[in-house]
GROMACS .gro file of N, CA, C and O in nm:
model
  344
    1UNK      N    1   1.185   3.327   1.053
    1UNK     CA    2   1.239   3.193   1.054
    1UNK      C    3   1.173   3.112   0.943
    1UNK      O    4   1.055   3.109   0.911
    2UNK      N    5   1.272   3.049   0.895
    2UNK     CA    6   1.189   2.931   0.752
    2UNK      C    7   1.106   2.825   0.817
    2UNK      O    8   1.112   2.777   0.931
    3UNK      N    9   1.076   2.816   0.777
    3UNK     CA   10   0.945   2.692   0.795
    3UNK      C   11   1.006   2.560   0.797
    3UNK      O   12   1.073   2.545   0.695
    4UNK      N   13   1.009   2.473   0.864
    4UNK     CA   14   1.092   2.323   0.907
    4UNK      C   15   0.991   2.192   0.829
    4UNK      O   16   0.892   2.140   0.879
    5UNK      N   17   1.031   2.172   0.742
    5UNK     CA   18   0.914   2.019   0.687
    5UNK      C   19   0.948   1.925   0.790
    5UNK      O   20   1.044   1.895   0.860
    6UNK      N   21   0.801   1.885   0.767
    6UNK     CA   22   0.780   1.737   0.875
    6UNK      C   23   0.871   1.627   0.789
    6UNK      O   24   0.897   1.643   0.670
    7UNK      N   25   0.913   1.517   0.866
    7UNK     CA   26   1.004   1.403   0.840
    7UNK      C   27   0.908   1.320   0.687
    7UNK      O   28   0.949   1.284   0.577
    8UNK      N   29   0.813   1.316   0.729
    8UNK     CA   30   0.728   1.256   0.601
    8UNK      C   31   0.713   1.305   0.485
    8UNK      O   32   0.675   1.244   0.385
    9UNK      N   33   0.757   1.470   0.496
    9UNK     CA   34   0.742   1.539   0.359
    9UNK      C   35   0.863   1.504   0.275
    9UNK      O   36   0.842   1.514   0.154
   10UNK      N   37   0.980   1.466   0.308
   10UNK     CA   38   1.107   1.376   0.267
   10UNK      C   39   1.115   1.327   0.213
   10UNK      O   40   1.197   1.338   0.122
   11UNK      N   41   0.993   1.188   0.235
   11UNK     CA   42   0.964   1.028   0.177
   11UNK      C   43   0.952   1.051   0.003
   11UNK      O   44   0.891   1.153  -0.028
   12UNK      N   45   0.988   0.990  -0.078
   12UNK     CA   46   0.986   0.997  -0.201
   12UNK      C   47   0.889   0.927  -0.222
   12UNK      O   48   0.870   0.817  -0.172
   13UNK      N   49   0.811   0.989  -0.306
   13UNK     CA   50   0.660   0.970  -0.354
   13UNK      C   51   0.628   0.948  -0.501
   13UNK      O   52   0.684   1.052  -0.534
   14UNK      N   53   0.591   0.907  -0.598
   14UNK     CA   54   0.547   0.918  -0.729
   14UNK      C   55   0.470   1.014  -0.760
   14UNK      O   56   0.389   1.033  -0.669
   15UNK      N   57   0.451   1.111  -0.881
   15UNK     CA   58   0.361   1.237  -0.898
   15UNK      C   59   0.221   1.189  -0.856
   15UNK      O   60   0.157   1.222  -0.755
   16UNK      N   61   0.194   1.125  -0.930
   16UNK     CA   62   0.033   1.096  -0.902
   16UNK      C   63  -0.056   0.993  -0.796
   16UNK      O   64  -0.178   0.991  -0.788
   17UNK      N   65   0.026   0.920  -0.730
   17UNK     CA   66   0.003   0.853  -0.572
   17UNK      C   67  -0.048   0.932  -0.512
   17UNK      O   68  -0.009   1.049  -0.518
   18UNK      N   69  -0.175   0.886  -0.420
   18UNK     CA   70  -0.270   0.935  -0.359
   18UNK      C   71  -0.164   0.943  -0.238
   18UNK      O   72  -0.212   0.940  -0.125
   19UNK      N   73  -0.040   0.952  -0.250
   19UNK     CA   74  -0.012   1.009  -0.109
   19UNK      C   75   0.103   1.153  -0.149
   19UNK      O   76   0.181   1.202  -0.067
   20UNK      N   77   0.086   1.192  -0.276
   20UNK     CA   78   0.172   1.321  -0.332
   20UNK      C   79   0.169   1.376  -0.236
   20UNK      O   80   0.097   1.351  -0.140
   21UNK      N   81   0.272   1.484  -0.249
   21UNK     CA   82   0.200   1.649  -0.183
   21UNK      C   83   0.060   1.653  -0.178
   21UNK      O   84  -0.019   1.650  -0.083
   22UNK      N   85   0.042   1.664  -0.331
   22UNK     CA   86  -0.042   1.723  -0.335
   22UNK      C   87  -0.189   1.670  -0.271
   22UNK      O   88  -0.287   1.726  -0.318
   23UNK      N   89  -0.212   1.570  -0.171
   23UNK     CA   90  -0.315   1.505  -0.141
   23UNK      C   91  -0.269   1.533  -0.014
   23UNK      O   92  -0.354   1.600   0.043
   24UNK      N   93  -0.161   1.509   0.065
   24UNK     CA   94  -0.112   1.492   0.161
   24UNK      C   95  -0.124   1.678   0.270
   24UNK      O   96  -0.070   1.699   0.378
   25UNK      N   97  -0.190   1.751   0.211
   25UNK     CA   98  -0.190   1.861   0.259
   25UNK      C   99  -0.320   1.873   0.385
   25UNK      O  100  -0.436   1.864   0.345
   26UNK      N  101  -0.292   1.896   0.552
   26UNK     CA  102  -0.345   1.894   0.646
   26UNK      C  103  -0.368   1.723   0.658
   26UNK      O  104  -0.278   1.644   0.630
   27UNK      N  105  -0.509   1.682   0.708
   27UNK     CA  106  -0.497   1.566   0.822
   27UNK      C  107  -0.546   1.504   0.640
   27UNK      O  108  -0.598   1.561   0.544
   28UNK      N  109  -0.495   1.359   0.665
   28UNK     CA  110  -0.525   1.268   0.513
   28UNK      C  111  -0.495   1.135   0.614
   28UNK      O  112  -0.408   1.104   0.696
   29UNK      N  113  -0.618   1.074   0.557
   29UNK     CA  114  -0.614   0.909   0.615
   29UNK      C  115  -0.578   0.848   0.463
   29UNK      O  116  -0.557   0.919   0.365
   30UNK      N  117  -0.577   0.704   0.465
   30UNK     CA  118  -0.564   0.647   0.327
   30UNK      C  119  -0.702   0.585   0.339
   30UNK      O  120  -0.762   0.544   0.438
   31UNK      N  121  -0.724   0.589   0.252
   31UNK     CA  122  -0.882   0.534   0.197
   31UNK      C  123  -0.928   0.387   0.263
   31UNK      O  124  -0.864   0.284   0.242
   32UNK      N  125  -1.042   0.390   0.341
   32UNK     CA  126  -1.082   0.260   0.416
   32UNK      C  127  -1.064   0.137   0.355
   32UNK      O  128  -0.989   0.052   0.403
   33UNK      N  129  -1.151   0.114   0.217
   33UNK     CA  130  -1.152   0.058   0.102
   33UNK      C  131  -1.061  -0.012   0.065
   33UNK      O  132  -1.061  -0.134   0.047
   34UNK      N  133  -0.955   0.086   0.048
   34UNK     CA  134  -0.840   0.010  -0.004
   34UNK      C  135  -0.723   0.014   0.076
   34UNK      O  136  -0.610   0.019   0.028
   35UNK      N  137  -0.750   0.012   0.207
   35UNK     CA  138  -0.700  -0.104   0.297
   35UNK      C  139  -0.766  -0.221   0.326
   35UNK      O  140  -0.706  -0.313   0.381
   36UNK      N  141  -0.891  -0.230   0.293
   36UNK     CA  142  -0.945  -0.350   0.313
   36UNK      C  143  -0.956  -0.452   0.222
   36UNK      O  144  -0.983  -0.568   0.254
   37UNK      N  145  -0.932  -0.402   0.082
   37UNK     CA  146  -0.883  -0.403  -0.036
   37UNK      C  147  -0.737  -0.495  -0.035
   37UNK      O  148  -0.729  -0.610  -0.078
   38UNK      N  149  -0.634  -0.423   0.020
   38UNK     CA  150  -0.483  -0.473   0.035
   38UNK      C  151  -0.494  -0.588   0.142
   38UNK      O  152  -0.424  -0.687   0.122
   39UNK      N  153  -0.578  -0.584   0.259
   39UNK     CA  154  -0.576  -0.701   0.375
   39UNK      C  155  -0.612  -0.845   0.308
   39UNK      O  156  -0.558  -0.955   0.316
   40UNK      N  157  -0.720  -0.801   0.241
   40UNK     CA  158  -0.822  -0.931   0.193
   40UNK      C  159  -0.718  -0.980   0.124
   40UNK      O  160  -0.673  -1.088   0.161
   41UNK      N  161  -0.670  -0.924   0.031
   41UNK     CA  162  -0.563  -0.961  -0.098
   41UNK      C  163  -0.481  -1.070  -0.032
   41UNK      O  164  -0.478  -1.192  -0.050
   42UNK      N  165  -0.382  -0.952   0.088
   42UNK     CA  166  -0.275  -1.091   0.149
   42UNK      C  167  -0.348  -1.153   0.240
   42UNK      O  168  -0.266  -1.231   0.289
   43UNK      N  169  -0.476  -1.175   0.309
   43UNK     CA  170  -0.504  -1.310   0.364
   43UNK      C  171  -0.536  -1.407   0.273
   43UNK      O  172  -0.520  -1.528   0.285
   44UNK      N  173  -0.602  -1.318   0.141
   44UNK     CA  174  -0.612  -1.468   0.076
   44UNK      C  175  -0.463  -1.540   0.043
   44UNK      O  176  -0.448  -1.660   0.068
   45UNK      N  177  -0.371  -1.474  -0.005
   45UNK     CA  178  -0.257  -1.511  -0.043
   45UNK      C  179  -0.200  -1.569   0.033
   45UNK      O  180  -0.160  -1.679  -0.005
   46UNK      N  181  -0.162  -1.522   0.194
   46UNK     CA  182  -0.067  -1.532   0.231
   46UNK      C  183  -0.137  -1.647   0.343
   46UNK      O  184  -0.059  -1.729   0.393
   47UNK      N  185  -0.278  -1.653   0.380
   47UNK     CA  186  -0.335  -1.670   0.507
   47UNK      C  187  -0.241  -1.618   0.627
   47UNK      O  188  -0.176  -1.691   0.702
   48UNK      N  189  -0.246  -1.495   0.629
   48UNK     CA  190  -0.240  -1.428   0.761
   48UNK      C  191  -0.329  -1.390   0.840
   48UNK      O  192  -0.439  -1.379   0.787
   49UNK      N  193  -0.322  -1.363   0.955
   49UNK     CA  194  -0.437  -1.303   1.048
   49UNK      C  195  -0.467  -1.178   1.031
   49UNK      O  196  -0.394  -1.101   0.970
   50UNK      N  197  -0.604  -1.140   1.097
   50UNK     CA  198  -0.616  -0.971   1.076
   50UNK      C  199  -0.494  -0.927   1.164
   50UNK      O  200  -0.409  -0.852   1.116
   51UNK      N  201  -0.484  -0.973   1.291
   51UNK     CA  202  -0.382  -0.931   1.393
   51UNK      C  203  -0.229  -0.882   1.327
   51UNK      O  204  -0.161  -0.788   1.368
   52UNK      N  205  -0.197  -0.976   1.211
   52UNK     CA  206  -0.057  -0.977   1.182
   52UNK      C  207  -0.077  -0.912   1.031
   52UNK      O  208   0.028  -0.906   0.967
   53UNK      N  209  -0.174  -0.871   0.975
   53UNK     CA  210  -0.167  -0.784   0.876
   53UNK      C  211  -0.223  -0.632   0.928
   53UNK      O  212  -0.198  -0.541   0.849
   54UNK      N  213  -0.293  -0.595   1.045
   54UNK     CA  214  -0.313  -0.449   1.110
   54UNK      C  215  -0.166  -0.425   1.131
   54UNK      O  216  -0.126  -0.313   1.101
   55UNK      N  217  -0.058  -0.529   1.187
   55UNK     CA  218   0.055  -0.448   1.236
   55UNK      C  219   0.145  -0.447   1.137
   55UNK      O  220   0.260  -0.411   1.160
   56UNK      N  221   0.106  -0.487   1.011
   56UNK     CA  222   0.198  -0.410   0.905
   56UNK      C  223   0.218  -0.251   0.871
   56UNK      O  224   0.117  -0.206   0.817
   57UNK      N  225   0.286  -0.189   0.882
   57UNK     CA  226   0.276  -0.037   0.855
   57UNK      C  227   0.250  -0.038   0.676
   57UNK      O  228   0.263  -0.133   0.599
   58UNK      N  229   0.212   0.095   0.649
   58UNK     CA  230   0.133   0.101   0.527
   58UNK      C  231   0.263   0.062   0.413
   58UNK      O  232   0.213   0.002   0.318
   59UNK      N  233   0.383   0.075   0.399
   59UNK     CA  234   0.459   0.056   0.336
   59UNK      C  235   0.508  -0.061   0.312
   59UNK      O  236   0.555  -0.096   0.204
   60UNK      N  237   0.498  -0.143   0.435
   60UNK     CA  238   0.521  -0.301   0.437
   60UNK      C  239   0.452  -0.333   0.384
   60UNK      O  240   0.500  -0.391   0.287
   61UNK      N  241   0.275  -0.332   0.383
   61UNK     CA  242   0.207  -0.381   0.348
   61UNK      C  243   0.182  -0.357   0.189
   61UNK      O  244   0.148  -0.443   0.107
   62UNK      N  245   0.203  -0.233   0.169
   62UNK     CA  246   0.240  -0.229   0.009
   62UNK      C  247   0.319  -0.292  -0.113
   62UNK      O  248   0.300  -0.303  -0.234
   63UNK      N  249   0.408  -0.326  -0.027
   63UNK     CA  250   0.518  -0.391  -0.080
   63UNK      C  251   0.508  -0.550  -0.056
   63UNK      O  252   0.578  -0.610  -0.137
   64UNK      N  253   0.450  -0.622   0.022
   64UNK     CA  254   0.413  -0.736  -0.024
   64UNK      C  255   0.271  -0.727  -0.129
   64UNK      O  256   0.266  -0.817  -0.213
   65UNK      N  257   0.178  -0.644  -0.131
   65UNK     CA  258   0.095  -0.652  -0.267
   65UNK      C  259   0.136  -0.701  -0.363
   65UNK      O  260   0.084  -0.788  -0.433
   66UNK      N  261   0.260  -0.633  -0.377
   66UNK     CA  262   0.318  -0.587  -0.452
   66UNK      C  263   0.423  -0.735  -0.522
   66UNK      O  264   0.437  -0.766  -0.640
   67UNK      N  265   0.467  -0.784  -0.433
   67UNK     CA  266   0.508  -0.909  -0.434
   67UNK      C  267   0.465  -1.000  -0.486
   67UNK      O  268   0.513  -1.041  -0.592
   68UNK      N  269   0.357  -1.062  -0.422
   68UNK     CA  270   0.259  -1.124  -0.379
   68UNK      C  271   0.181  -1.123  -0.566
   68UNK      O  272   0.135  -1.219  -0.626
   69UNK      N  273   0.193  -0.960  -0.618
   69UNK     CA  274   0.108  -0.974  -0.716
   69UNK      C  275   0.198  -1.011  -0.827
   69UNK      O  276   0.164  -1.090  -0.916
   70UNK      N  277   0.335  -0.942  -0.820
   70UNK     CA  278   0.450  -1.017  -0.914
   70UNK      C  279   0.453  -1.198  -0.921
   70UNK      O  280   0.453  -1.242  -1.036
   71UNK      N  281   0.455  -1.285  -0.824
   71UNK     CA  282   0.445  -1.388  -0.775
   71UNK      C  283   0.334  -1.480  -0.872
   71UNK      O  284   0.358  -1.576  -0.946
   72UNK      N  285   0.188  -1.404  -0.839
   72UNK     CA  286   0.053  -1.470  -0.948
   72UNK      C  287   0.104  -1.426  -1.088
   72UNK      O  288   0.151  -1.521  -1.149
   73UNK      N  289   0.108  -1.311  -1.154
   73UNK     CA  290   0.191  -1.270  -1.232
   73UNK      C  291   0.295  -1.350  -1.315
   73UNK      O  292   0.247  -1.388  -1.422
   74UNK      N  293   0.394  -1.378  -1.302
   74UNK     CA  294   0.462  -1.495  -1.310
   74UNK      C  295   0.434  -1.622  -1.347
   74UNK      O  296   0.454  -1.670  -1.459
   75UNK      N  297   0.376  -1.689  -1.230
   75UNK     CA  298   0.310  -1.813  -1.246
   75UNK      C  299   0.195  -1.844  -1.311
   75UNK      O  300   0.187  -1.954  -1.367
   76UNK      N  301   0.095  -1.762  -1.314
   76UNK     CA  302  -0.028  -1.780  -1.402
   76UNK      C  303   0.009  -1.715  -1.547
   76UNK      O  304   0.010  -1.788  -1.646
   77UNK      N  305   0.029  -1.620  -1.553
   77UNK     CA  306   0.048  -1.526  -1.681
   77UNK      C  307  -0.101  -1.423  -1.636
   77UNK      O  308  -0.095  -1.318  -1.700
   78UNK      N  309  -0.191  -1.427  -1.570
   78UNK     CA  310  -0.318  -1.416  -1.556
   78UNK      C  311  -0.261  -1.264  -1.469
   78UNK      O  312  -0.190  -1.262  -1.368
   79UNK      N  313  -0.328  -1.123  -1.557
   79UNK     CA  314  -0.332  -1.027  -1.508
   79UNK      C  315  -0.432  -1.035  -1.381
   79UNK      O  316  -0.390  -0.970  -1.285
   80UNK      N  317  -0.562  -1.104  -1.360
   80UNK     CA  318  -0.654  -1.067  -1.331
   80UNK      C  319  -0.579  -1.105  -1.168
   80UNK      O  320  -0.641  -1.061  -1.072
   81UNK      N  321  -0.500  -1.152  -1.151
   81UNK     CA  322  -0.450  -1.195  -0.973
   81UNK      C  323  -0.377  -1.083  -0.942
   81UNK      O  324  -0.334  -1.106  -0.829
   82UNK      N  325  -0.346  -0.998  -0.969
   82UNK     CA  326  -0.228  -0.909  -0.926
   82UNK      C  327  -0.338  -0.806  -0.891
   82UNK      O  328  -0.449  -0.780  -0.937
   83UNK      N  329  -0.267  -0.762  -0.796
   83UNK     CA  330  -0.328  -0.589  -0.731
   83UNK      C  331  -0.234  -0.536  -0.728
   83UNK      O  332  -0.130  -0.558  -0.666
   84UNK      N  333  -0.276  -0.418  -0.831
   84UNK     CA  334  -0.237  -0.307  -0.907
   84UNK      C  335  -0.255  -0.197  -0.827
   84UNK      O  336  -0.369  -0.154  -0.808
   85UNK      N  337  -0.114  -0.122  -0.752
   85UNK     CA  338  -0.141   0.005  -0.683
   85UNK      C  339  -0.148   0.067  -0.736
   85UNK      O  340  -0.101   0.010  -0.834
   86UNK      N  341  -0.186   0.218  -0.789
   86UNK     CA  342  -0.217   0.297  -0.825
   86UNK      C  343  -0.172   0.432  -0.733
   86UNK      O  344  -0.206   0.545  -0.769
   0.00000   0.00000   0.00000
C-alpha cells in the first residue's frame, strides 16, 4: 500500500521557510523566540492581549506581521519597523 501524506504536507510552503519539508520531518515546534518575537511585535502595534494573540493560529498570526509591517512600511518609509519573516 502507498503511503497516505498527512493534510499539512499539502500546505504550500516557500523552499527555504523554516517550515519546508525539509525541516518539517518527525515532531518540529516553531522556534520559542520567534513567537515571542511575532507577539511582542503585534502587542506593540496592535495593543492586543496575550489571551487574544495565543489564540491566533500560526498563520493568522503571520499574516498580520505581515500587515502590520507593510502598514509602518508605508507610512514611515523606515525599514527598521517592519518584521521581516524569513
Amino acid at each position: 500500500m502507498g503511503e497516505q501524506p498527512y493534510a499539512w504536507q499539502e500546505i504550500p510552503r516557500q523552499p527555504g521557510s523554516l517550515l519546508s519539508l525539509k525541516h518539517t520531518r518527525g515532531v518540529s515546534l516553531y522556534p520559542q523566540d520567534r513567537l515571542y518575537q511575532e507577539m511582542a511585535f503585534l502587542a506593540y502595534y496592535l495593543h492586543w492581549s496575550n489571551e487574544d494573540l495565543m489564540a491566533l493560529d500560526h498563520w493568522e498570526r503571520r499574516r498580520w506581521c505581515r500587515e502590520v509591517s507593510a502598514i509602518n512600511k508605508k507610512l514611515s518609509g523606515d525599514e527598521k519597523k517592519t518584521f521581516e519573516l524569513r
